Coordinates of C-alpha atoms in Angstrom, one line a residue:
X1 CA -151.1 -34.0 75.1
X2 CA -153.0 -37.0 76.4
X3 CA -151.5 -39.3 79.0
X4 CA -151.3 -41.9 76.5
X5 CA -149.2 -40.6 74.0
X6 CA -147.2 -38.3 76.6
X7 CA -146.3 -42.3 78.0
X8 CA -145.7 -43.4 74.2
X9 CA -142.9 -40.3 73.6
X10 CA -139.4 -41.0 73.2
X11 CA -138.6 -39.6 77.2
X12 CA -136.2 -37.4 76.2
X13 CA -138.6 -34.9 74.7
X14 CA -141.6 -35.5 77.4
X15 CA -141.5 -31.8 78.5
X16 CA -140.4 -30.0 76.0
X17 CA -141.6 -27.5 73.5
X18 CA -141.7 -27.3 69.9
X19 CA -139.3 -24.1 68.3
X20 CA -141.1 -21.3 67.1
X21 CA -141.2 -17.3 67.5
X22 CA -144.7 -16.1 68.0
X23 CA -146.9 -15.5 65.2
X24 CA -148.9 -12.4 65.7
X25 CA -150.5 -10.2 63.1
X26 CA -148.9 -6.9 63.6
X27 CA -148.2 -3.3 61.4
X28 CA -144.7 -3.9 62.0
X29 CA -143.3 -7.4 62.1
X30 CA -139.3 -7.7 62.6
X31 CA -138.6 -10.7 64.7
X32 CA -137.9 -13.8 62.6
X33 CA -135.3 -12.1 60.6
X34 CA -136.7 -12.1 57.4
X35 CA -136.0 -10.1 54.2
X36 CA -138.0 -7.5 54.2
X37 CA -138.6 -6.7 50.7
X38 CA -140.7 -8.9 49.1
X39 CA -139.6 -9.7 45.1
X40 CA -140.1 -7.7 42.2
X41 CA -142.1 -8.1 39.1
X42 CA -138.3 -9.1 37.4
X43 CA -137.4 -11.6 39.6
X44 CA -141.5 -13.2 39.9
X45 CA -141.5 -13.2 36.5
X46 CA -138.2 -15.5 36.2
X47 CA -139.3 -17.5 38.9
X48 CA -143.0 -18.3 37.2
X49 CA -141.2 -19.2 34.0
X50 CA -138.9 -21.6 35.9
X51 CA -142.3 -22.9 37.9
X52 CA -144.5 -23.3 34.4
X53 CA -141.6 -25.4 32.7
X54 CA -142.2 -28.1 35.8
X55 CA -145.7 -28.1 36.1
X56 CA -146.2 -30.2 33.1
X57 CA -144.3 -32.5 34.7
X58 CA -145.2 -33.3 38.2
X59 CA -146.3 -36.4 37.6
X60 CA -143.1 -37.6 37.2
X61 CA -140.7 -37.6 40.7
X62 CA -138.0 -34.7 40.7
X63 CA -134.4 -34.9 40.3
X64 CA -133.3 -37.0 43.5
X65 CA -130.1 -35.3 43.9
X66 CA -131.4 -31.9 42.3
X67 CA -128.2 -31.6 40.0
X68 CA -129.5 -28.6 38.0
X69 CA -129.7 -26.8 41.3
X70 CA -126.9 -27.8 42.8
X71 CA -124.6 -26.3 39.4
X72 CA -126.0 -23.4 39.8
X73 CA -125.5 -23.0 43.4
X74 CA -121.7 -24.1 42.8
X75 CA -121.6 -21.3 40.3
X76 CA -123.4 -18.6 42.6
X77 CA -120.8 -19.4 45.4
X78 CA -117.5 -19.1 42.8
X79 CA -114.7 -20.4 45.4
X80 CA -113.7 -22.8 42.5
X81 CA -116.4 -25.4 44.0
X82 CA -118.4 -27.8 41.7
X83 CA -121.3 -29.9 41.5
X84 CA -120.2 -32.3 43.7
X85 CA -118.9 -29.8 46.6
X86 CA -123.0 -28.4 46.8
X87 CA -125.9 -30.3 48.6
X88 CA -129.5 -28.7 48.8
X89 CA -132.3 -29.4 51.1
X90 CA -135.5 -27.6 52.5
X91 CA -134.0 -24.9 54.4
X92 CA -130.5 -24.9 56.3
X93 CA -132.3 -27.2 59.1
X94 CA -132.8 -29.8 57.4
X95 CA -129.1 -29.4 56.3
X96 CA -128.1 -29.2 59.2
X97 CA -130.7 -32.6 60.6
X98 CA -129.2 -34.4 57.8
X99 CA -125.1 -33.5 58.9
X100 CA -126.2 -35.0 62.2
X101 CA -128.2 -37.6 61.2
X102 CA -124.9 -38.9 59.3
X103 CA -122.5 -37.5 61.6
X104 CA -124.3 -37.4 64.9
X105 CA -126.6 -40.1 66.7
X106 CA -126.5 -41.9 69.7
X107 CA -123.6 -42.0 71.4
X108 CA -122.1 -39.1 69.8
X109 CA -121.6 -35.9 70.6
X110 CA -122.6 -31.8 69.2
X111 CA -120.7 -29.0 70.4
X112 CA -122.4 -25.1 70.4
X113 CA -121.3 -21.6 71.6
X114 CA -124.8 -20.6 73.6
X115 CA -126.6 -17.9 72.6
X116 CA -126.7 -19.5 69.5
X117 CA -128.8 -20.7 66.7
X118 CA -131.6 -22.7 69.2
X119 CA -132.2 -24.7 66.2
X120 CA -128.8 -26.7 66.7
X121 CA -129.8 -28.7 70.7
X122 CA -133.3 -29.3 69.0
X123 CA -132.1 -30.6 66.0
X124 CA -129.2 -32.8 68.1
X125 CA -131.8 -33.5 70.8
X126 CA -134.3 -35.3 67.7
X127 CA -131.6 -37.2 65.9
X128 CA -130.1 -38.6 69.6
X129 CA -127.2 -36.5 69.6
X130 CA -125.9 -35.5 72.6
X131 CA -125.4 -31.7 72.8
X132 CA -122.6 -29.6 74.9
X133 CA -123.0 -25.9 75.5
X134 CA -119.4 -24.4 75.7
X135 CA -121.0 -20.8 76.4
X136 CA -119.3 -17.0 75.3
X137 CA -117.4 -15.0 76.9
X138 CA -119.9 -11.9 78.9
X139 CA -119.6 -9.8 75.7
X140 CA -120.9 -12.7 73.6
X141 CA -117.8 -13.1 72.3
X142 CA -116.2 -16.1 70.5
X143 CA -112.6 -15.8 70.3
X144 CA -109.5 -19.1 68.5
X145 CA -108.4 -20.0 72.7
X146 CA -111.8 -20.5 73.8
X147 CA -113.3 -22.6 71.1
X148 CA -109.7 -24.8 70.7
X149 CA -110.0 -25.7 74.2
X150 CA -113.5 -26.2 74.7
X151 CA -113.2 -28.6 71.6
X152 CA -110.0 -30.2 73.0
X153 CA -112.3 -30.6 76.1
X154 CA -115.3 -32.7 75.0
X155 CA -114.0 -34.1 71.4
X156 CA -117.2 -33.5 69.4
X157 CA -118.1 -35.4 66.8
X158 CA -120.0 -32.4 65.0
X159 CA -119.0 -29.0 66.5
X160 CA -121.1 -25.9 65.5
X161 CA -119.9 -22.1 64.4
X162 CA -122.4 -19.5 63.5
X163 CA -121.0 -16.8 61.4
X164 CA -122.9 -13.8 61.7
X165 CA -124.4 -15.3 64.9
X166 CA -127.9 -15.4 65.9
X167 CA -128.9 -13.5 67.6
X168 CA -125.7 -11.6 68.0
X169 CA -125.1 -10.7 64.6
X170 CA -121.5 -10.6 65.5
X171 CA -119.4 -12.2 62.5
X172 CA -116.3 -15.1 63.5
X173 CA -112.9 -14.5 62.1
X174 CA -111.2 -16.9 59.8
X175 CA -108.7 -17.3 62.9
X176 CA -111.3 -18.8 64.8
X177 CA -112.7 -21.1 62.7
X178 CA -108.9 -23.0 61.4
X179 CA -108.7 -22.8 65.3
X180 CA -111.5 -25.1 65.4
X181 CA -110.8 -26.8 62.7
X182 CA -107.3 -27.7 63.8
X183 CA -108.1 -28.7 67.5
X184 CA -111.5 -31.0 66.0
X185 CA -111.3 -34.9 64.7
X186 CA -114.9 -34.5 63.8
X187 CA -116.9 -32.5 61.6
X188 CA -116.9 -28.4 61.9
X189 CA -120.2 -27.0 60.0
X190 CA -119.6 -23.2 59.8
X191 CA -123.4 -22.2 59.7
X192 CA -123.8 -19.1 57.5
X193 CA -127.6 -18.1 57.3
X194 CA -126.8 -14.5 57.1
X195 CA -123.2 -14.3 55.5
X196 CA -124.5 -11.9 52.4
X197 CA -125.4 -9.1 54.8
X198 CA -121.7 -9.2 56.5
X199 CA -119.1 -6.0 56.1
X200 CA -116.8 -7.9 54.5
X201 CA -116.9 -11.2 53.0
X202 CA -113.5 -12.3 52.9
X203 CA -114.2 -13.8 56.3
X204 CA -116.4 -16.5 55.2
X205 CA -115.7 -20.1 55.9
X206 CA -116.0 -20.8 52.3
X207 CA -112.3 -19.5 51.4
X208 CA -111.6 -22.3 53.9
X209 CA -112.7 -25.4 51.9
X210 CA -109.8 -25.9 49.9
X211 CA -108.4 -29.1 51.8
X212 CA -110.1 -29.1 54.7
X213 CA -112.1 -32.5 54.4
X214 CA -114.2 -32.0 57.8
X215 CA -114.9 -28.5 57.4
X216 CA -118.4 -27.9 56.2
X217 CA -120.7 -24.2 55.1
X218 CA -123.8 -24.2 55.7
X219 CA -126.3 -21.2 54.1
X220 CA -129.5 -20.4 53.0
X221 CA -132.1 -19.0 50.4
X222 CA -134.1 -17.7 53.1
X223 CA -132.6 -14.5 53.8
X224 CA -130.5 -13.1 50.6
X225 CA -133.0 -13.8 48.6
X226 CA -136.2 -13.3 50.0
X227 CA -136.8 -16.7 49.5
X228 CA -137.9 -17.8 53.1
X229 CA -141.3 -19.2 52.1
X230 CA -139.6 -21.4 49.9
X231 CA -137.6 -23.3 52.0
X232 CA -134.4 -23.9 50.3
X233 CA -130.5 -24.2 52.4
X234 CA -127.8 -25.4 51.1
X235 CA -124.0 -26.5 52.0
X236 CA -120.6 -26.5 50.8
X237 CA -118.1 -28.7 51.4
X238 CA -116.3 -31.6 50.5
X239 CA -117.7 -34.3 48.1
X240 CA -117.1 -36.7 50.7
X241 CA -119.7 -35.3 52.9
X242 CA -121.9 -34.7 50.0
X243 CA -121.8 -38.3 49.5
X244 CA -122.7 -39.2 52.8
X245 CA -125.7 -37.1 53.5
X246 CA -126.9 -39.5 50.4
X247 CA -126.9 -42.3 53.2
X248 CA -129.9 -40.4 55.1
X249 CA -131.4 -38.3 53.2
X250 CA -135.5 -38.8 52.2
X251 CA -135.8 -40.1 48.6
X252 CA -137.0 -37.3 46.2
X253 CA -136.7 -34.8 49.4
X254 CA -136.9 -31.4 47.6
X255 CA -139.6 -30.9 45.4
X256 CA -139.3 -30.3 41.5
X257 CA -141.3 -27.0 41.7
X258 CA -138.5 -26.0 44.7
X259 CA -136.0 -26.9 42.2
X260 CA -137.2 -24.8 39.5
X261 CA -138.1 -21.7 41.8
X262 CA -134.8 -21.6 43.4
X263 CA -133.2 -22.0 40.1
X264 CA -134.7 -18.8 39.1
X265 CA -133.8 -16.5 41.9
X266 CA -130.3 -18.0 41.8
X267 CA -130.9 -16.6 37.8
X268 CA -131.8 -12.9 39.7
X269 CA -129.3 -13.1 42.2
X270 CA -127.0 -10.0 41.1
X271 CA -130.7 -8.1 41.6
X272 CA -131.7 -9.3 44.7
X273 CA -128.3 -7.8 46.1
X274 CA -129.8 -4.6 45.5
X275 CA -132.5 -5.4 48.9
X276 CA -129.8 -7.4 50.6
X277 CA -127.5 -3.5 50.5
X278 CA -131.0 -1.6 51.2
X279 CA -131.2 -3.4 54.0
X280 CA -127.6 -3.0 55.5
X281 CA -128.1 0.6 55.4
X282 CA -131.3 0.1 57.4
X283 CA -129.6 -2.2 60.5
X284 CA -126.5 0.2 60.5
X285 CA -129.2 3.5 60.9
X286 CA -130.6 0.9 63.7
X287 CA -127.4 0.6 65.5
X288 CA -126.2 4.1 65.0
X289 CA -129.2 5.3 66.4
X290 CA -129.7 2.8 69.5
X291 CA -125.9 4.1 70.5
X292 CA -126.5 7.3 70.4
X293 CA -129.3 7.2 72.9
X294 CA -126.7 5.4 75.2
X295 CA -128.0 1.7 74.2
X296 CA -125.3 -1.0 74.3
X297 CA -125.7 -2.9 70.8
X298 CA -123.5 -5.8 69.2
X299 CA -121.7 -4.9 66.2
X300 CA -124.0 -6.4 63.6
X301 CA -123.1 -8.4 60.1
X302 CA -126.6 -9.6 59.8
X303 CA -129.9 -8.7 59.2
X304 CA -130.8 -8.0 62.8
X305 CA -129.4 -5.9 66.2
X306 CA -129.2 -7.1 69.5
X307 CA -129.5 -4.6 71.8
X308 CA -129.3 -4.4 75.4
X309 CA -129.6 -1.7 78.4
X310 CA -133.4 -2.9 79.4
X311 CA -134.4 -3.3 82.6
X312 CA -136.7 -5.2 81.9
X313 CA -136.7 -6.8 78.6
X314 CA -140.2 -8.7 78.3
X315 CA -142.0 -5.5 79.4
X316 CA -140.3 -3.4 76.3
X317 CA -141.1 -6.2 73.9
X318 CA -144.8 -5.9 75.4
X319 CA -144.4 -1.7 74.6
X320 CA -143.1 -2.4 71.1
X321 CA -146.2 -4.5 70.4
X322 CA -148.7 -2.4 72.0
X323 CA -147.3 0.1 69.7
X324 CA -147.9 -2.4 66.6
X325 CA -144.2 -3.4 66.0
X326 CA -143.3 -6.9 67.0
X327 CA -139.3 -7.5 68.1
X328 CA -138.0 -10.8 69.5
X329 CA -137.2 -11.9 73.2
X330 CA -135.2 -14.4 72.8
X331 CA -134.6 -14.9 76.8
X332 CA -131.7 -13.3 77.1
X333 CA -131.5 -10.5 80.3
X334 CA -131.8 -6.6 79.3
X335 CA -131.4 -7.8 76.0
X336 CA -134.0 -7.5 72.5
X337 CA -133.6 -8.6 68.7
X338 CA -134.8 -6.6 66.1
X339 CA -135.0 -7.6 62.3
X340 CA -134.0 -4.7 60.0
X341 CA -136.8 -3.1 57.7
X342 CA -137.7 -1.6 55.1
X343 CA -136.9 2.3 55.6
X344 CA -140.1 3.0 57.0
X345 CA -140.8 -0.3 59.2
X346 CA -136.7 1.2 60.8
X347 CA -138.7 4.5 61.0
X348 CA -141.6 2.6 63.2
X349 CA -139.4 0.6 65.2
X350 CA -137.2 4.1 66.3
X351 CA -140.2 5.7 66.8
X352 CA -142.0 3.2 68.8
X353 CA -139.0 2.5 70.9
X354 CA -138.2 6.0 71.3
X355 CA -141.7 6.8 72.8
X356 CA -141.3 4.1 74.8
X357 CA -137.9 5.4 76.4
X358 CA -139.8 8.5 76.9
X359 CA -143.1 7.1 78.6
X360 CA -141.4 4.3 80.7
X361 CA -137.8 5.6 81.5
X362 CA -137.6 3.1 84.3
X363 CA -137.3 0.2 81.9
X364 CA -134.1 1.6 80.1
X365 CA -130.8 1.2 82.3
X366 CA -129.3 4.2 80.2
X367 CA -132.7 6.2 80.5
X368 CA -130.7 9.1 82.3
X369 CA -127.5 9.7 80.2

């Protein structure tokens, strides 16, 4: 960045670096969590039909408030919601920039649970909202006592829950999120990018929604539904807050051809769960497997497994990728993330990492058990 525009940035973000997981053209790729079976002729061909019945008519702007998609969303979720209890954007983050747009600013304040989803301090950094890490417990851990008091504490305006979390994968009980709910006088967005591939859904935040006004579930297309290059996230909550994120939201923000294409997997959606339980059987082999070679791993209700008991984490993640597969080191110490796979992308992870163990024992704490 030249001197003159590094003098021109706001000074809060002079310094800093943009998000992003590296992009490297691998055999293997499992380290930005995506689904990894692509859609089938069944679900394309839905989708296409969707798409041609809106090209005709790009000339003309979309639906500003995306109606048509936001019925069928309502109707996907069940929960007794409606229209007017759904909002859709492109992706959860911009979801989750327009809650804080409304909600946060200057002079206001965003509470996480770090490790987290690194998306919520960049997102509270760009709309001026100050951010407060309340940390985890050593295991990770997010229990009701620790996120009452740390709310009690600082009095957020917007506090943050991620159910599973990322990169965890560890779900939240419904205990812990009324705990939050009942200690906040601000907003409480439940962030639930990966609440399809959780054990069992009766734990999801949006049971909750029945009057509670400030409570707020955020999801996405990205992950269920293979639907990441679409870039479509949506929330739940009440039409209050719905209402509101019309205050700041772009005019005509989501495309008509986004519209239509989400529309049509929502159409496909009891089919898609078929590669949503393919791969739950593919991140439980994962973590069945790590343990019984003696690696700590977090229970996992998402798509992905942490796992720990690395020396030296960075040099493993450079193993894995001289061995073509691609994890994620996401900075935490001893620690890796790896996106479940199709069967045999599991198979070259285990393999890789397995060889690895054997070559380099030094860089594996539990090498010797």
């Amino acid at each position: 960045m030249s001197d003159e525009i590094h003098r021109l940035l706001r000074e809060d973000l002079r310094g800093k670096r943009p998000y992003g997981a590296p992009q490297i053209q691998v055999p293997i790729a499992l380290n930005t969590n995506e689904n990894a079976y692509p859609l089938d002729d069944e679900v394309v061909a839905v989708v296409s039909r969707h798409l041609e019945q809106r090209l005709r008519n790009l000339n003309r702007y979309p639906d500003r408030d995306a109606v048509d998609l936001r019925h069928d969303l309502a109707k996907y979720l069940g929960a007794g919601l409606s229209v007017d209890n759904l909002w859709a954007a492109n992706g959860s983050n911009e979801i989750l920039q327009q809650l804080l747009q409304a909600f946060g600013g200057p002079n206001r304040t965003a509470l996480g649970f770090m490790p987290s989803y690194s998306m919520h301090p960049l997102l509270a950094r760009g709309t001026g909202t100050d951010f407060v890490d309340a940390g985890r417990r050593a295991d990770y851990s997010l229990d009701a006592e620790h996120v009452a008091q740390a709310i009690t504490a600082h009095d957020p305006d917007v506090t943050f829950l991620v159910s599973p979390n990322n990169p965890t994968g560890t779900a939240l009980t419904t205990d812990v999120i009324t705990a939050a709910y009942d200690a906040s006088h601000g907003l409480v967005v439940v962030d639930e990018a990966y609440a399809e591939f959780a054990r069992d859904s009766s734990h999801s935040a949006i049971h909750l929604l029945p009057g509670r006004s400030r409570l707020v579930v955020s999801r996405t297309m990205s992950k269920a539904f293979a639907f990441a290059g679409a870039r479509v996230g949506y929330l739940a909550a009440d039409p209050a807050v719905v209402e509101a994120l019309q205050l700041v939201r772009l005019p005509y923000h989501l495309s008509a051809l986004t519209q239509a294409a989400a529309r049509g997997a929502l159409e496909c959606s009891e089919q898609l769960q078929h590669g949503v339980e393919r791969l739950r059987r593919e991140r439980d082999r994962i973590v069945d497997t790590l343990r019984s070679w003696g690696l700590p791993v977090a229970d996992s209700d998402a798509n992905f497994v942490l796992f720990g008991g690395l020396t030296d984490s960075h040099a493993v993640w450079q193993k894995l990728l001289d061995r073509g597969v691609l994890v994620r080191d996401i900075g935490l110490d001893g620690r890796l993330r790896v996106t479940a796979g199709t069967e045999t992308e599991t198979t070259g992870f285990l393999d890789a990492l397995d060889s690895t163990r054997n070559e380099n024992p030094e860089l594996f704490v539990e090498a010797e058990q």
